[in-house]
PDB file of C-alpha atoms in Angstrom:
ATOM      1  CA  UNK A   1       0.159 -13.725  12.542  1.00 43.00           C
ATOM      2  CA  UNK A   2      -2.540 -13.312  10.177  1.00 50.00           C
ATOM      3  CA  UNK A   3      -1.916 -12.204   6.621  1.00 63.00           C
ATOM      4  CA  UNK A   4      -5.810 -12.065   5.687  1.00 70.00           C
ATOM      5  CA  UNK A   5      -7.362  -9.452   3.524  1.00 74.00           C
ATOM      6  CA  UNK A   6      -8.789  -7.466   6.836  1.00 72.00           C
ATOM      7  CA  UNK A   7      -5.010  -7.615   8.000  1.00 71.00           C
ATOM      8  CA  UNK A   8      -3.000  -4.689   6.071  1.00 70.00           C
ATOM      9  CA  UNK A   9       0.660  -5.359   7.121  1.00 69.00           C
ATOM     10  CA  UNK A  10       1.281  -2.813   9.695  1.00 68.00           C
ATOM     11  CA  UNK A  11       3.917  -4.288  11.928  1.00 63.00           C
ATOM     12  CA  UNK A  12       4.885  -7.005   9.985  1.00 67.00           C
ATOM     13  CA  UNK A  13       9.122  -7.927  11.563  1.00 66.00           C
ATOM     14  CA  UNK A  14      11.217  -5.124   9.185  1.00 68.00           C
ATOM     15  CA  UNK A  15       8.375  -3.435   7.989  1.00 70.00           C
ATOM     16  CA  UNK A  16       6.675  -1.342  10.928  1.00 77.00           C
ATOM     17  CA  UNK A  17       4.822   1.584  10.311  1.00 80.00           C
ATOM     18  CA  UNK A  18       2.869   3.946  12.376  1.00 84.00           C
ATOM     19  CA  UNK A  19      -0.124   5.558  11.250  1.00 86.00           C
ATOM     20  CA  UNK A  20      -1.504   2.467   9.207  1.00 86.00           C
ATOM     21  CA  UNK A  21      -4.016   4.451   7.330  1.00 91.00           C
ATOM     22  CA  UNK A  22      -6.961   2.857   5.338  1.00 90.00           C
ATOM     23  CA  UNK A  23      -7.828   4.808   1.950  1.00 94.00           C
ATOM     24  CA  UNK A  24     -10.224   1.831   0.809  1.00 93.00           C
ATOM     25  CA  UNK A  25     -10.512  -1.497   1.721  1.00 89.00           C
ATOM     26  CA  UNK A  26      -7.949  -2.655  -0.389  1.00 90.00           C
ATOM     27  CA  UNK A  27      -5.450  -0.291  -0.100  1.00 93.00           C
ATOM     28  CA  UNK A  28      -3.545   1.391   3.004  1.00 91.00           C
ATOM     29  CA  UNK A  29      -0.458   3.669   3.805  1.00 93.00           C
ATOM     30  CA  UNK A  30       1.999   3.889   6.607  1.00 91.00           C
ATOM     31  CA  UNK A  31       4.842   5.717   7.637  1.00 91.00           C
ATOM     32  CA  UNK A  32       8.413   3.790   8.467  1.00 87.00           C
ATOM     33  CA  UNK A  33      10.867   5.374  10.789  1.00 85.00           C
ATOM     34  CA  UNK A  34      13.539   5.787   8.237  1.00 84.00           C
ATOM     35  CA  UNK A  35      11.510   7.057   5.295  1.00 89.00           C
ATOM     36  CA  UNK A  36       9.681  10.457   4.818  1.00 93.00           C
ATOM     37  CA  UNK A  37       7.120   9.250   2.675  1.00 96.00           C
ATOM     38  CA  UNK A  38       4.499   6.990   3.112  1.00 95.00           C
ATOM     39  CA  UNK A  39       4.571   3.001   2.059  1.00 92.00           C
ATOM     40  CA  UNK A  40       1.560   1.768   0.670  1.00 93.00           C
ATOM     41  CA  UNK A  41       0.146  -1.656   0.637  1.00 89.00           C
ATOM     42  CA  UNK A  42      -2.886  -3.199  -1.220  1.00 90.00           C
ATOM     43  CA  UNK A  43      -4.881  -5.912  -1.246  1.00 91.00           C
ATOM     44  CA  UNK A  44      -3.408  -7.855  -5.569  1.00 90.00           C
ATOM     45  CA  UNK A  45      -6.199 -10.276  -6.722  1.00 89.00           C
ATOM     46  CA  UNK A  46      -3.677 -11.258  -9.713  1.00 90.00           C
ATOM     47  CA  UNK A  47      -1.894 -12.974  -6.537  1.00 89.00           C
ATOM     48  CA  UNK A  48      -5.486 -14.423  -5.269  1.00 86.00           C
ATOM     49  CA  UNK A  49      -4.839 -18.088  -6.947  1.00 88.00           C
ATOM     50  CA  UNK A  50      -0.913 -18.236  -6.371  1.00 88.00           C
ATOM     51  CA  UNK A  51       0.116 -20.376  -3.426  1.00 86.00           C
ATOM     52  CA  UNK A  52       1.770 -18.780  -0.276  1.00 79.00           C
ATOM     53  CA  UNK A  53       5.004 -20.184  -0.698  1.00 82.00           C
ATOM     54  CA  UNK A  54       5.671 -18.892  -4.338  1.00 83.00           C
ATOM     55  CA  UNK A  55       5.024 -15.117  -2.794  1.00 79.00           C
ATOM     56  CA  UNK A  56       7.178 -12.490  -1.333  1.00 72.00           C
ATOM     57  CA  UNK A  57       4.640 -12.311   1.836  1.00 68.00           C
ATOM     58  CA  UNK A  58       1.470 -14.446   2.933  1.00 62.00           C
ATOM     59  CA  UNK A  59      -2.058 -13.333   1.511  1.00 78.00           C
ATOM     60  CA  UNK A  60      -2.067 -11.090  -1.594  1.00 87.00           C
ATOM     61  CA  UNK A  61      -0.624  -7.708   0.301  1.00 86.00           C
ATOM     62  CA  UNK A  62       1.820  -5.949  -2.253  1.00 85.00           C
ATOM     63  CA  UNK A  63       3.779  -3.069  -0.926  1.00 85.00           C
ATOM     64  CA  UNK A  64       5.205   0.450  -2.871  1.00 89.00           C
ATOM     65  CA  UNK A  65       7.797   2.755  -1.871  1.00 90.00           C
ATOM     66  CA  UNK A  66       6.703   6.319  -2.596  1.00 95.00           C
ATOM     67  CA  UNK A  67      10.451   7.478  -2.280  1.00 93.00           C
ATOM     68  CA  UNK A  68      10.544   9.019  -5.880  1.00 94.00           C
ATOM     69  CA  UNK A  69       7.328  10.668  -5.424  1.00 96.00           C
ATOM     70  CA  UNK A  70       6.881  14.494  -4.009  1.00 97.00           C
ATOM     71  CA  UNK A  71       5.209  14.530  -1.111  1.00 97.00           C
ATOM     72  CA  UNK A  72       3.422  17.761  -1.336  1.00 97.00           C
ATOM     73  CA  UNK A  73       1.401  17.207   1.857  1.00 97.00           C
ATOM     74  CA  UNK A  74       1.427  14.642   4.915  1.00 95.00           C
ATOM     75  CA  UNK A  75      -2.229  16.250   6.416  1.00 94.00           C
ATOM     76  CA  UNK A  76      -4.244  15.781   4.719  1.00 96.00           C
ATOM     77  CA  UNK A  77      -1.746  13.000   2.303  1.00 97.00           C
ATOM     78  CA  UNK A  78      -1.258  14.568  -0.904  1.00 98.00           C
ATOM     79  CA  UNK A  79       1.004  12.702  -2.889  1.00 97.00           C
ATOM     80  CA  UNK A  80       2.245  12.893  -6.709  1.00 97.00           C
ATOM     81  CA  UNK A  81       2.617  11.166  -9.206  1.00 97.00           C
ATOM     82  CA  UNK A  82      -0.213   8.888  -9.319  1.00 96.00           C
ATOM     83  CA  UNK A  83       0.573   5.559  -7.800  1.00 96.00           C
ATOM     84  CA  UNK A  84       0.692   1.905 -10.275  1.00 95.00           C
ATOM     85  CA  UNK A  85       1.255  -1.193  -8.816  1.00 92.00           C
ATOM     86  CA  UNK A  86       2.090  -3.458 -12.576  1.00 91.00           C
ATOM     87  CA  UNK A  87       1.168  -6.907 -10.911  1.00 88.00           C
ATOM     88  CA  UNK A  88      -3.068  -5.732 -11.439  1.00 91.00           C
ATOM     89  CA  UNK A  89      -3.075  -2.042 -12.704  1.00 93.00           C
ATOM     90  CA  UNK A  90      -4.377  -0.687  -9.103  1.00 94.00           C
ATOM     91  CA  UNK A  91      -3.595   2.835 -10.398  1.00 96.00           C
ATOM     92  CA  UNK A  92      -4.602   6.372  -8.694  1.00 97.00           C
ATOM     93  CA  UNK A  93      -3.959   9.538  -7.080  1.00 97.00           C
ATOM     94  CA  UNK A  94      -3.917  10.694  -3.438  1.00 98.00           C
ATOM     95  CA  UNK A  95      -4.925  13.583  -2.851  1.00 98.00           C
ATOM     96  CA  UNK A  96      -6.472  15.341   0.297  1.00 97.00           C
ATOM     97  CA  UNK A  97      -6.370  12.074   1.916  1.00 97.00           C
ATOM     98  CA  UNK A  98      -8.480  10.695  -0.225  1.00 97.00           C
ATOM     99  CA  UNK A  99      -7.761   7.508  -2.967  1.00 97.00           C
ATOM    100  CA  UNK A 100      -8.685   8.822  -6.304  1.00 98.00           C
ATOM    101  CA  UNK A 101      -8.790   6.141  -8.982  1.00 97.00           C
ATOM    102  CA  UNK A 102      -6.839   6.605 -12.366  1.00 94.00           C
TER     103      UNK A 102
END
């Protein structure tokens, strides 16, 4: 299974999610059976140089849980707070769908 950049993790074993939406190339969202907010994934280049075996999954995919956020719509997604992932300072807002940078 490939774990390149053009390869979001969409039904990687545990983590299979329907919808696999892309927002920009580097980042998508998905929806897991158990959850009712979306999980997000994007594409860390702080993880670009570090070798597969010292990371949580192959390639430079990072996930977030969105389970403290308010959904306040799933059509278009409308989600809030802003989302930060720490490891590169990817940090926005989505709203009508849309990836809004921070």
């Amino acid at each position: 299974m490939s774990h390149d950049r053009g390869t979001p993790p969409a039904d990687w074993p545990g983590l299979e999610l329907t919808g696999v939406t892309k927002l920009t190339d580097d980042i998508y969202f998905g929806w897991l059976a158990s959850e009712p907010n979306p999980t997000f994934w994007h594409w860390c280049t702080a993880l670009e140089n570090v070798p597969d075996e010292r990371k949580v999954y192959a390639g430079c995919w990072v996930a977030a849980g969105t389970s403290a956020h308010t959904l306040v719509s799933r059509e278009p997604l409308h989600l809030e707070p802003s989302l930060l992932w720490r490891c590169c300072s990817t940090h926005g807002f989505v709203r009508g769908g849309v990836w809004i940078p921070a």
